[in-house]
mmCIF file with all atom_site columns, C-alpha atoms in Angstrom:
data_model
loop_
_atom_site.group_PDB
_atom_site.id
_atom_site.type_symbol
_atom_site.label_atom_id
_atom_site.label_alt_id
_atom_site.label_comp_id
_atom_site.label_asym_id
_atom_site.label_entity_id
_atom_site.label_seq_id
_atom_site.pdbx_PDB_ins_code
_atom_site.Cartn_x
_atom_site.Cartn_y
_atom_site.Cartn_z
_atom_site.occupancy
_atom_site.B_iso_or_equiv
_atom_site.pdbx_formal_charge
_atom_site.auth_seq_id
_atom_site.auth_comp_id
_atom_site.auth_asym_id
_atom_site.auth_atom_id
_atom_site.pdbx_PDB_model_num
ATOM 1   C CA . MET O 1 1   ? 24.486  2.000   -17.705 1.00 0.00 ? 1   MET O CA 1
ATOM 2   C CA . GLY O 1 2   ? 21.097  2.951   -16.158 1.00 0.00 ? 2   GLY O CA 1
ATOM 3   C CA . ARG O 1 3   ? 19.637  1.821   -12.884 1.00 0.00 ? 3   ARG O CA 1
ATOM 4   C CA . ALA O 1 4   ? 17.512  -1.305  -12.736 1.00 0.00 ? 4   ALA O CA 1
ATOM 5   C CA . THR O 1 5   ? 13.745  -0.898  -12.837 1.00 0.00 ? 5   THR O CA 1
ATOM 6   C CA . HIS O 1 6   ? 11.770  -2.452  -9.994  1.00 0.00 ? 6   HIS O CA 1
ATOM 7   C CA . LEU O 1 7   ? 8.109   -3.354  -9.648  1.00 0.00 ? 7   LEU O CA 1
ATOM 8   C CA . TYR O 1 8   ? 6.516   -2.236  -6.360  1.00 0.00 ? 8   TYR O CA 1
ATOM 9   C CA . ALA O 1 9   ? 3.128   -3.020  -4.827  1.00 0.00 ? 9   ALA O CA 1
ATOM 10  C CA . ILE O 1 10  ? 1.901   0.042   -2.927  1.00 0.00 ? 10  ILE O CA 1
ATOM 11  C CA . ALA O 1 11  ? -1.066  -0.178  -0.568  1.00 0.00 ? 11  ALA O CA 1
ATOM 12  C CA . ILE O 1 12  ? -3.131  3.012   -0.599  1.00 0.00 ? 12  ILE O CA 1
ATOM 13  C CA . GLY O 1 13  ? -5.551  3.990   2.137   1.00 0.00 ? 13  GLY O CA 1
ATOM 14  C CA . SER O 1 14  ? -7.551  7.006   3.275   1.00 0.00 ? 14  SER O CA 1
ATOM 15  C CA . ASN O 1 15  ? -10.199 7.622   5.912   1.00 0.00 ? 15  ASN O CA 1
ATOM 16  C CA . ARG O 1 16  ? -10.305 11.413  6.001   1.00 0.00 ? 16  ARG O CA 1
ATOM 17  C CA . ARG O 1 17  ? -11.703 13.959  3.584   1.00 0.00 ? 17  ARG O CA 1
ATOM 18  C CA . HIS O 1 18  ? -9.321  16.098  1.585   1.00 0.00 ? 18  HIS O CA 1
ATOM 19  C CA . ILE O 1 19  ? -10.158 19.687  0.739   1.00 0.00 ? 19  ILE O CA 1
ATOM 20  C CA . ARG O 1 20  ? -9.537  19.145  -2.999  1.00 0.00 ? 20  ARG O CA 1
ATOM 21  C CA . HIS O 1 21  ? -10.103 15.405  -3.527  1.00 0.00 ? 21  HIS O CA 1
ATOM 22  C CA . GLY O 1 22  ? -13.146 15.000  -1.275  1.00 0.00 ? 22  GLY O CA 1
ATOM 23  C CA . ARG O 1 23  ? -14.079 11.724  0.367   1.00 0.00 ? 23  ARG O CA 1
ATOM 24  C CA . PRO O 1 24  ? -11.543 8.949   1.030   1.00 0.00 ? 24  PRO O CA 1
ATOM 25  C CA . ALA O 1 25  ? -12.330 7.156   -2.268  1.00 0.00 ? 25  ALA O CA 1
ATOM 26  C CA . GLY O 1 26  ? -11.525 10.395  -4.104  1.00 0.00 ? 26  GLY O CA 1
ATOM 27  C CA . VAL O 1 27  ? -8.256  10.682  -2.183  1.00 0.00 ? 27  VAL O CA 1
ATOM 28  C CA . VAL O 1 28  ? -7.287  7.125   -3.156  1.00 0.00 ? 28  VAL O CA 1
ATOM 29  C CA . GLU O 1 29  ? -8.185  7.835   -6.789  1.00 0.00 ? 29  GLU O CA 1
ATOM 30  C CA . ALA O 1 30  ? -6.074  11.021  -6.730  1.00 0.00 ? 30  ALA O CA 1
ATOM 31  C CA . ALA O 1 31  ? -3.169  9.114   -5.151  1.00 0.00 ? 31  ALA O CA 1
ATOM 32  C CA . ILE O 1 32  ? -3.317  6.526   -7.951  1.00 0.00 ? 32  ILE O CA 1
ATOM 33  C CA . GLY O 1 33  ? -3.221  9.417   -10.439 1.00 0.00 ? 33  GLY O CA 1
ATOM 34  C CA . ARG O 1 34  ? -0.210  10.894  -8.677  1.00 0.00 ? 34  ARG O CA 1
ATOM 35  C CA . LEU O 1 35  ? 1.621   7.550   -8.735  1.00 0.00 ? 35  LEU O CA 1
ATOM 36  C CA . ASP O 1 36  ? 0.818   7.270   -12.441 1.00 0.00 ? 36  ASP O CA 1
ATOM 37  C CA . ALA O 1 37  ? 2.228   10.763  -13.074 1.00 0.00 ? 37  ALA O CA 1
ATOM 38  C CA . GLU O 1 38  ? 5.443   10.196  -11.101 1.00 0.00 ? 38  GLU O CA 1
ATOM 39  C CA . TYR O 1 39  ? 6.166   6.555   -11.902 1.00 0.00 ? 39  TYR O CA 1
ATOM 40  C CA . SER O 1 40  ? 5.152   4.056   -14.503 1.00 0.00 ? 40  SER O CA 1
ATOM 41  C CA . LEU O 1 41  ? 1.772   2.780   -13.301 1.00 0.00 ? 41  LEU O CA 1
ATOM 42  C CA . PHE O 1 42  ? 1.597   -0.892  -14.218 1.00 0.00 ? 42  PHE O CA 1
ATOM 43  C CA . ASP O 1 43  ? -1.874  -1.532  -12.771 1.00 0.00 ? 43  ASP O CA 1
ATOM 44  C CA . ALA O 1 44  ? -4.223  -0.460  -9.994  1.00 0.00 ? 44  ALA O CA 1
ATOM 45  C CA . SER O 1 45  ? -6.906  -2.424  -8.205  1.00 0.00 ? 45  SER O CA 1
ATOM 46  C CA . PRO O 1 46  ? -10.486 -1.305  -7.808  1.00 0.00 ? 46  PRO O CA 1
ATOM 47  C CA . ILE O 1 47  ? -11.045 0.909   -4.762  1.00 0.00 ? 47  ILE O CA 1
ATOM 48  C CA . ILE O 1 48  ? -12.744 -0.923  -1.902  1.00 0.00 ? 48  ILE O CA 1
ATOM 49  C CA . LEU O 1 49  ? -14.533 0.534   1.116   1.00 0.00 ? 49  LEU O CA 1
ATOM 50  C CA . ASN O 1 50  ? -14.098 -1.212  4.459   1.00 0.00 ? 50  ASN O CA 1
ATOM 51  C CA . LYS O 1 51  ? -14.422 -0.850  8.199   1.00 0.00 ? 51  LYS O CA 1
ATOM 52  C CA . ALA O 1 52  ? -11.618 0.769   10.172  1.00 0.00 ? 52  ALA O CA 1
ATOM 53  C CA . VAL O 1 53  ? -9.451  -1.485  12.320  1.00 0.00 ? 53  VAL O CA 1
ATOM 54  C CA . GLY O 1 54  ? -7.757  -0.596  15.579  1.00 0.00 ? 54  GLY O CA 1
ATOM 55  C CA . GLY O 1 55  ? -8.384  2.973   16.709  1.00 0.00 ? 55  GLY O CA 1
ATOM 56  C CA . ALA O 1 56  ? -8.510  4.466   13.217  1.00 0.00 ? 56  ALA O CA 1
ATOM 57  C CA . GLY O 1 57  ? -12.029 5.888   13.608  1.00 0.00 ? 57  GLY O CA 1
ATOM 58  C CA . ARG O 1 58  ? -13.742 6.381   10.254  1.00 0.00 ? 58  ARG O CA 1
ATOM 59  C CA . ASP O 1 59  ? -14.048 3.718   7.579   1.00 0.00 ? 59  ASP O CA 1
ATOM 60  C CA . PHE O 1 60  ? -11.377 3.428   4.893   1.00 0.00 ? 60  PHE O CA 1
ATOM 61  C CA . ALA O 1 61  ? -11.082 3.458   1.137   1.00 0.00 ? 61  ALA O CA 1
ATOM 62  C CA . ASN O 1 62  ? -8.254  1.174   0.004   1.00 0.00 ? 62  ASN O CA 1
ATOM 63  C CA . ALA O 1 63  ? -6.542  0.034   -3.175  1.00 0.00 ? 63  ALA O CA 1
ATOM 64  C CA . VAL O 1 64  ? -3.214  -1.337  -4.346  1.00 0.00 ? 64  VAL O CA 1
ATOM 65  C CA . ALA O 1 65  ? -1.134  0.065   -7.188  1.00 0.00 ? 65  ALA O CA 1
ATOM 66  C CA . LEU O 1 66  ? 1.698   -1.637  -9.022  1.00 0.00 ? 66  LEU O CA 1
ATOM 67  C CA . VAL O 1 67  ? 4.318   0.830   -10.185 1.00 0.00 ? 67  VAL O CA 1
ATOM 68  C CA . GLU O 1 68  ? 7.663   0.556   -11.910 1.00 0.00 ? 68  GLU O CA 1
ATOM 69  C CA . SER O 1 69  ? 10.517  2.734   -10.706 1.00 0.00 ? 69  SER O CA 1
ATOM 70  C CA . ASP O 1 70  ? 14.294  2.822   -10.778 1.00 0.00 ? 70  ASP O CA 1
ATOM 71  C CA . LEU O 1 71  ? 14.300  3.902   -7.119  1.00 0.00 ? 71  LEU O CA 1
ATOM 72  C CA . GLU O 1 72  ? 15.685  1.491   -4.553  1.00 0.00 ? 72  GLU O CA 1
ATOM 73  C CA . PRO O 1 73  ? 13.335  0.582   -1.645  1.00 0.00 ? 73  PRO O CA 1
ATOM 74  C CA . ALA O 1 74  ? 14.620  3.193   0.854   1.00 0.00 ? 74  ALA O CA 1
ATOM 75  C CA . GLU O 1 75  ? 14.398  5.908   -1.813  1.00 0.00 ? 75  GLU O CA 1
ATOM 76  C CA . MET O 1 76  ? 10.905  4.764   -2.770  1.00 0.00 ? 76  MET O CA 1
ATOM 77  C CA . LEU O 1 77  ? 9.810   4.899   0.880   1.00 0.00 ? 77  LEU O CA 1
ATOM 78  C CA . ASP O 1 78  ? 11.076  8.488   1.143   1.00 0.00 ? 78  ASP O CA 1
ATOM 79  C CA . ALA O 1 79  ? 9.294   9.432   -2.086  1.00 0.00 ? 79  ALA O CA 1
ATOM 80  C CA . LEU O 1 80  ? 6.011   7.930   -0.854  1.00 0.00 ? 80  LEU O CA 1
ATOM 81  C CA . LYS O 1 81  ? 6.285   9.762   2.478   1.00 0.00 ? 81  LYS O CA 1
ATOM 82  C CA . GLY O 1 82  ? 6.689   12.959  0.431   1.00 0.00 ? 82  GLY O CA 1
ATOM 83  C CA . VAL O 1 83  ? 3.466   12.195  -1.463  1.00 0.00 ? 83  VAL O CA 1
ATOM 84  C CA . GLU O 1 84  ? 1.670   11.628  1.855   1.00 0.00 ? 84  GLU O CA 1
ATOM 85  C CA . ARG O 1 85  ? 2.892   15.028  3.095   1.00 0.00 ? 85  ARG O CA 1
ATOM 86  C CA . ASP O 1 86  ? 1.771   16.676  -0.148  1.00 0.00 ? 86  ASP O CA 1
ATOM 87  C CA . PHE O 1 87  ? -1.711  15.282  0.485   1.00 0.00 ? 87  PHE O CA 1
ATOM 88  C CA . GLY O 1 88  ? -1.706  16.775  3.986   1.00 0.00 ? 88  GLY O CA 1
ATOM 89  C CA . ARG O 1 89  ? -0.603  13.788  6.069   1.00 0.00 ? 89  ARG O CA 1
ATOM 90  C CA . ARG O 1 90  ? 0.840   14.866  9.393   1.00 0.00 ? 90  ARG O CA 1
ATOM 91  C CA . ARG O 1 91  ? 2.496   12.786  12.067  1.00 0.00 ? 91  ARG O CA 1
ATOM 92  C CA . GLY O 1 92  ? 0.044   11.813  14.737  1.00 0.00 ? 92  GLY O CA 1
ATOM 93  C CA . ARG O 1 93  ? -1.516  8.873   16.436  1.00 0.00 ? 93  ARG O CA 1
ATOM 94  C CA . ARG O 1 94  ? -0.246  5.620   14.929  1.00 0.00 ? 94  ARG O CA 1
ATOM 95  C CA . TRP O 1 95  ? -3.677  4.179   14.157  1.00 0.00 ? 95  TRP O CA 1
ATOM 96  C CA . GLY O 1 96  ? -5.470  7.518   13.850  1.00 0.00 ? 96  GLY O CA 1
ATOM 97  C CA . GLU O 1 97  ? -7.372  9.032   10.955  1.00 0.00 ? 97  GLU O CA 1
ATOM 98  C CA . ARG O 1 98  ? -5.267  9.899   7.944   1.00 0.00 ? 98  ARG O CA 1
ATOM 99  C CA . VAL O 1 99  ? -5.782  11.676  4.675   1.00 0.00 ? 99  VAL O CA 1
ATOM 100 C CA . LEU O 1 100 ? -3.432  9.306   2.866   1.00 0.00 ? 100 LEU O CA 1
ATOM 101 C CA . ASP O 1 101 ? -1.415  6.260   3.834   1.00 0.00 ? 101 ASP O CA 1
ATOM 102 C CA . LEU O 1 102 ? 1.004   4.692   1.333   1.00 0.00 ? 102 LEU O CA 1
ATOM 103 C CA . ASP O 1 103 ? 2.765   1.460   2.289   1.00 0.00 ? 103 ASP O CA 1
ATOM 104 C CA . LEU O 1 104 ? 5.331   -0.520  0.325   1.00 0.00 ? 104 LEU O CA 1
ATOM 105 C CA . VAL O 1 105 ? 3.963   -4.030  0.683   1.00 0.00 ? 105 VAL O CA 1
ATOM 106 C CA . ALA O 1 106 ? 6.024   -5.956  -1.883  1.00 0.00 ? 106 ALA O CA 1
ATOM 107 C CA . TRP O 1 107 ? 8.614   -5.542  -4.603  1.00 0.00 ? 107 TRP O CA 1
ATOM 108 C CA . ASP O 1 108 ? 10.260  -7.713  -7.224  1.00 0.00 ? 108 ASP O CA 1
ATOM 109 C CA . GLY O 1 109 ? 13.544  -7.845  -5.286  1.00 0.00 ? 109 GLY O CA 1
ATOM 110 C CA . GLY O 1 110 ? 12.315  -10.318 -2.667  1.00 0.00 ? 110 GLY O CA 1
ATOM 111 C CA . ARG O 1 111 ? 12.959  -9.771  1.013   1.00 0.00 ? 111 ARG O CA 1
ATOM 112 C CA . PHE O 1 112 ? 14.289  -6.350  2.112   1.00 0.00 ? 112 PHE O CA 1
ATOM 113 C CA . VAL O 1 113 ? 14.873  -5.464  5.775   1.00 0.00 ? 113 VAL O CA 1
ATOM 114 C CA . THR O 1 114 ? 16.258  -2.314  7.371   1.00 0.00 ? 114 THR O CA 1
ATOM 115 C CA . ARG O 1 115 ? 15.433  -0.489  10.574  1.00 0.00 ? 115 ARG O CA 1
ATOM 116 C CA . ARG O 1 116 ? 12.891  1.701   8.716   1.00 0.00 ? 116 ARG O CA 1
ATOM 117 C CA . LEU O 1 117 ? 11.454  -0.709  6.200   1.00 0.00 ? 117 LEU O CA 1
ATOM 118 C CA . THR O 1 118 ? 10.538  -4.380  5.865   1.00 0.00 ? 118 THR O CA 1
ATOM 119 C CA . ILE O 1 119 ? 9.359   -5.809  2.545   1.00 0.00 ? 119 ILE O CA 1
ATOM 120 C CA . PRO O 1 120 ? 7.159   -7.780  2.259   1.00 0.00 ? 120 PRO O CA 1
ATOM 121 C CA . HIS O 1 121 ? 5.133   -5.765  4.744   1.00 0.00 ? 121 HIS O CA 1
ATOM 122 C CA . PRO O 1 122 ? 5.181   -7.655  8.084   1.00 0.00 ? 122 PRO O CA 1
ATOM 123 C CA . ARG O 1 123 ? 1.359   -7.655  8.417   1.00 0.00 ? 123 ARG O CA 1
ATOM 124 C CA . LEU O 1 124 ? 0.549   -8.212  4.757   1.00 0.00 ? 124 LEU O CA 1
ATOM 125 C CA . ALA O 1 125 ? -0.849  -11.717 5.317   1.00 0.00 ? 125 ALA O CA 1
ATOM 126 C CA . GLN O 1 126 ? -3.357  -10.426 7.928   1.00 0.00 ? 126 GLN O CA 1
ATOM 127 C CA . ARG O 1 127 ? -4.690  -7.481  5.931   1.00 0.00 ? 127 ARG O CA 1
ATOM 128 C CA . ASP O 1 128 ? -7.620  -8.430  3.752   1.00 0.00 ? 128 ASP O CA 1
ATOM 129 C CA . PHE O 1 129 ? -7.914  -4.793  2.614   1.00 0.00 ? 129 PHE O CA 1
ATOM 130 C CA . VAL O 1 130 ? -4.448  -5.166  1.016   1.00 0.00 ? 130 VAL O CA 1
ATOM 131 C CA . ILE O 1 131 ? -4.404  -8.845  0.013   1.00 0.00 ? 131 ILE O CA 1
ATOM 132 C CA . GLY O 1 132 ? -7.800  -8.670  -1.741  1.00 0.00 ? 132 GLY O CA 1
ATOM 133 C CA . PRO O 1 133 ? -6.874  -5.738  -4.012  1.00 0.00 ? 133 PRO O CA 1
ATOM 134 C CA . LEU O 1 134 ? -3.379  -7.159  -4.625  1.00 0.00 ? 134 LEU O CA 1
ATOM 135 C CA . ALA O 1 135 ? -4.852  -10.560 -5.548  1.00 0.00 ? 135 ALA O CA 1
ATOM 136 C CA . ALA O 1 136 ? -7.192  -8.793  -8.003  1.00 0.00 ? 136 ALA O CA 1
ATOM 137 C CA . ILE O 1 137 ? -4.287  -7.364  -10.029 1.00 0.00 ? 137 ILE O CA 1
ATOM 138 C CA . ALA O 1 138 ? -1.360  -9.733  -9.349  1.00 0.00 ? 138 ALA O CA 1
ATOM 139 C CA . PRO O 1 139 ? -2.777  -13.062 -8.122  1.00 0.00 ? 139 PRO O CA 1
ATOM 140 C CA . GLY O 1 140 ? 0.292   -15.130 -9.037  1.00 0.00 ? 140 GLY O CA 1
ATOM 141 C CA . TRP O 1 141 ? 3.062   -12.748 -7.973  1.00 0.00 ? 141 TRP O CA 1
ATOM 142 C CA . ARG O 1 142 ? 5.516   -14.583 -5.684  1.00 0.00 ? 142 ARG O CA 1
ATOM 143 C CA . ILE O 1 143 ? 5.538   -12.362 -2.589  1.00 0.00 ? 143 ILE O CA 1
ATOM 144 C CA . ASP O 1 144 ? 7.786   -14.330 -0.276  1.00 0.00 ? 144 ASP O CA 1
ATOM 145 C CA . GLY O 1 145 ? 9.062   -17.659 -1.491  1.00 0.00 ? 145 GLY O CA 1
ATOM 146 C CA . SER O 1 146 ? 6.137   -19.584 -2.933  1.00 0.00 ? 146 SER O CA 1
ATOM 147 C CA . LEU O 1 147 ? 3.347   -17.483 -1.371  1.00 0.00 ? 147 LEU O CA 1
ATOM 148 C CA . THR O 1 148 ? 1.166   -15.488 -3.756  1.00 0.00 ? 148 THR O CA 1
ATOM 149 C CA . PRO O 1 149 ? -1.625  -12.982 -3.078  1.00 0.00 ? 149 PRO O CA 1
ATOM 150 C CA . ARG O 1 150 ? -4.091  -15.663 -4.205  1.00 0.00 ? 150 ARG O CA 1
ATOM 151 C CA . HIS O 1 151 ? -2.732  -18.074 -1.535  1.00 0.00 ? 151 HIS O CA 1
ATOM 152 C CA . LEU O 1 152 ? -2.773  -15.395 1.160   1.00 0.00 ? 152 LEU O CA 1
ATOM 153 C CA . ALA O 1 153 ? -6.341  -14.337 0.279   1.00 0.00 ? 153 ALA O CA 1
ATOM 154 C CA . SER O 1 154 ? -7.479  -17.961 0.478   1.00 0.00 ? 154 SER O CA 1
ATOM 155 C CA . ARG O 1 155 ? -5.864  -18.368 3.905   1.00 0.00 ? 155 ARG O CA 1
ATOM 156 C CA . LEU O 1 156 ? -7.533  -15.204 5.186   1.00 0.00 ? 156 LEU O CA 1
ATOM 157 C CA . GLY O 1 157 ? -10.904 -16.413 3.953   1.00 0.00 ? 157 GLY O CA 1
ATOM 158 C CA . LYS O 1 158 ? -10.473 -19.733 5.741   1.00 0.00 ? 158 LYS O CA 1
ATOM 159 C CA . ARG O 1 159 ? -9.486  -17.977 8.994   1.00 0.00 ? 159 ARG O CA 1
ATOM 160 C CA . ARG O 1 160 ? -12.574 -15.712 8.807   1.00 0.00 ? 160 ARG O CA 1
ATOM 161 C CA . ARG O 1 161 ? -14.890 -18.677 8.235   1.00 0.00 ? 161 ARG O CA 1
ATOM 162 C CA . ALA O 1 162 ? -13.328 -20.567 11.175  1.00 0.00 ? 162 ALA O CA 1
ATOM 163 C CA . SER O 1 163 ? -13.774 -17.670 13.633  1.00 0.00 ? 163 SER O CA 1
#
């Protein structure tokens, strides 16, 4: 009997040029292509451009891809870190510039917690640059209990208006 297939939401970000893929939006587009080639791409959001947060420096291009894979979460994390390395990502400052950042933000298996990985992503509800694209392609997906990307996006919008 084969392994179960899982659906993963992967946040994709870039704020540094790549020698082959060009500007950050081109890097994100190439990363979506790579995910499509290696996994079964279910859907991908439009690429958005937004201001850097923290000490990240340059502005970001971001998107979210939904992929199907028979990999378990820890294996998927390792595979995504390999893709980042292939794109030239090197360990450095935590919030520094990066050619490619791939984060597992949700999966169809519910809550998953280890020392290396927490799904759903612990800061998912505060990241408009992830929630917006995820809501565009999977607005009703139950992320954690009854919360959906549509709910989380609405909450973020209310917080922004109140500040």
